[in-house]
Amino acid sequence: MSTTAHEETLGFQTEVKQLLHLMIHSLYSNREIFLRELISNAADACDKLRYAALDNDALYEGDSELRIEITHDEKAGTVTVRDNGIGMSRDEVIHNLGTIARSGTAEFLKQLSGEQQKDARLIGQFGVGFYSSFIVADEVTVRTRKAGTDKAEGVEWRSRGEGEFTVADIENERHGTEIVLHLKPDAKEFADDFRLKGLVRKYSDHIEVPVRMPRIEAAKDDDGNEIEGSEVTTWETVNEATALWSRPKGEISDDEYKAFYKHVAHDFSDPLTWSHNKVEGKLEYTSLLFVPGRAPFDLYERDGSRGVKLYVQRVFIMDDAEQFLPLYLRFIKGVLDTRELSLNVSRELLQQDPKVEKIKSALTKRALDMLKKLAKDKESYQTFWNTFGTVLKEGPAEDYANREKIAGLLRFSSTHTDSATQDQSLADYVERMKEGQAKIYYIVADSFNAAKSSPHLEIFRKKGIEVLLLSDRIDEWLMSHLTDFDGKTLLDVAKGDLDLGEIEGEEEKKAQEETAKAKEALVKRVKEALGDEVQEVKVTHRLIDSPACVVLPEHEMGFQMRRIMEAAGQKVPEVKPILELNPEHALVDRLESAEGERFADLARILLDQAIIAEGGHLDDPAAYVKRLNALLIA
Ligand code: ADP
Ligand code: MG
């Protein structure tokens, strides 16, 4: 590190170096996005100054007409983006343009593989930001000064994007930030008026701050004749320059919505859908909500960025205002503009304002309605579900009031298709319910295959009754909050007594009772042999091909949840399973005719097998193998 009085050279944070390297290589085919990123930052800087100046007009330094100016120099091969926004102090420059502050960055970078296509997709998910300058520039100079500071507090930042950057103090008449890109030899095409204008319109039409470009013309005398050798510059606003959400819906094209989404969400790809609403009356607000097409890398991070961009009467207040949407909708991006809040609202104040709760509940409805609409397009909805389904599954627990609505949006695997793709809704299920079927049946297991081949499904398969196959980690927790849908109870087929209700005829029930009676003695012997390994032994009618299965009492925590909690190091109250025997099975016949130690071994093997089939772990697997082998030899 070399330090002079005012100039120092610093190394980029490791993550930045990795990102720079990757970006330059994998985003090569999409390099024009650098302009979108720089304009997006400049617009944010203007928004921030406007907000700060609410309390202190002097910050404008007499220049309150916020704007972004783009110039180029074809000969020198440079493009310059300048704003008169908030600017940066020296410390901020070092921090903002030398590190990546977001949590989870290191984890994110680990996933990158060096495969261009895959990495380009991942980087898009991350948001490329300022560093995208280096896709087109081999040197970048940033000159900036924080609004309201002395002109001697200007800062110049320079870098070739190769691992280090230099910061120096400079004198700067203007507050705000100027970024000069020294274009790479093969990127000189961007130093072109026509090209730049096209890009501004393509990417930044929706930005409220005017983006201006100079038009240089020959000066004219009073008679309108051109004056030789004399030029005047007029500034022309190139973008639409009205806040997109404040324009009437009918006048906004899909492409404009998509471009706006990329700015708001710092995303790279198109959203799946959006919902734009202007509400007047008791509660006045405009919201523009988007469903992203892919998950941000920090979706499951506790402090991942979430929430909407908050404006109060078109004045930007804050990013990531998370108070307006529930956690289970944290993937939704967008803008909320309202007159219900005061301009000097802070995060702390948001937590106390009862209006916030009202807007939250309105936006939640909007978001759920938007998803319901999206669900009509099966393909898009599947993309949504595969990306965000497990997040939405947090809904019924978090938002009791909307639980029926959320339930309608859930998608499951089911024995109807036996496919791992979760694409069946509860409404689909209800439509297919058998005559006399009053309940919605489901099973929860550790994996899709374990669910699909669970012995508990045998009777259902035989009778052609559909069972939902659940295997996401969150599923048991979800189902503990989702007790009914459309007036029908949801029932875990591996818990409690199996009640098929009217699907079974009187005769069938009678036959079951008789069998149970006939096997009373066997049941007693098995219970004695297994002792307190089991809570109870019963004869079952849920099995067809398997000799035995284990069941938990109806209100006990299920096997999946137990294993998750145990894995997380939590103590789970011990519970003994109920062993159910299939009276029609040959192995059970064998058991019945066995005596003494052989009887005890067989009973134990049936129990252990049932536990294994459930995805459970045996306390003493070696003993099981030994017992089984002894029987195989005999
Ligand atoms: P992001 O915009 O997602 O925060 P960027 O890489 O685009 O990430 O920018 C990093 C940070 O640098 C910004 O958050 C901001 O603090 C600062 N910054 C970038 N450009 C400007 C600018 N024109 N004016 C003021 N600050 C800026
Ligand atoms: Mg940015």
PDB file of N, CA, C and O and ligand atoms in Angstrom, residues 37 40-41 44 129-130 266, ligand 2:
ATOM      1  N   GLU A  37     -26.799   0.345 -15.045  1.00  0.00           N
ATOM      2  CA  GLU A  37     -26.356   0.320 -13.648  1.00  0.00           C
ATOM      3  C   GLU A  37     -25.892   1.696 -13.184  1.00  0.00           C
ATOM      4  O   GLU A  37     -26.207   2.129 -12.074  1.00  0.00           O
ATOM      5  N   SER A  40     -28.871   3.967 -12.859  1.00  0.00           N
ATOM      6  CA  SER A  40     -29.637   3.541 -11.691  1.00  0.00           C
ATOM      7  C   SER A  40     -29.004   4.097 -10.407  1.00  0.00           C
ATOM      8  O   SER A  40     -29.691   4.637  -9.528  1.00  0.00           O
ATOM      9  N   ASN A  41     -27.694   4.001 -10.303  1.00  0.00           N
ATOM     10  CA  ASN A  41     -27.004   4.546  -9.127  1.00  0.00           C
ATOM     11  C   ASN A  41     -27.143   6.063  -9.047  1.00  0.00           C
ATOM     12  O   ASN A  41     -27.350   6.625  -7.964  1.00  0.00           O
ATOM     13  N   ASP A  44     -30.552   6.916  -7.867  1.00  0.00           N
ATOM     14  CA  ASP A  44     -30.644   6.684  -6.419  1.00  0.00           C
ATOM     15  C   ASP A  44     -29.995   7.837  -5.654  1.00  0.00           C
ATOM     16  O   ASP A  44     -30.501   8.295  -4.631  1.00  0.00           O
ATOM     17  N   GLY A 129     -24.308  -3.911 -10.491  1.00  0.00           N
ATOM     18  CA  GLY A 129     -23.972  -2.611  -9.929  1.00  0.00           C
ATOM     19  C   GLY A 129     -22.790  -1.901 -10.567  1.00  0.00           C
ATOM     20  O   GLY A 129     -22.447  -2.131 -11.726  1.00  0.00           O
ATOM     21  N   PHE A 130     -22.185  -1.070  -9.758  1.00  0.00           N
ATOM     22  CA  PHE A 130     -21.113  -0.189 -10.213  1.00  0.00           C
ATOM     23  C   PHE A 130     -19.991  -0.940 -10.926  1.00  0.00           C
ATOM     24  O   PHE A 130     -19.438  -0.478 -11.920  1.00  0.00           O
ATOM     25  N   HIS A 266     -32.780  -4.691  -8.736  1.00  0.00           N
ATOM     26  CA  HIS A 266     -31.376  -4.978  -9.013  1.00  0.00           C
ATOM     27  C   HIS A 266     -31.260  -6.362  -9.631  1.00  0.00           C
ATOM     28  O   HIS A 266     -30.374  -7.133  -9.297  1.00  0.00           O
TER      29      HIS A 266
HETATM   30 MG    MG B   2     -26.558   0.060  -8.226  1.00  0.00          MG
END
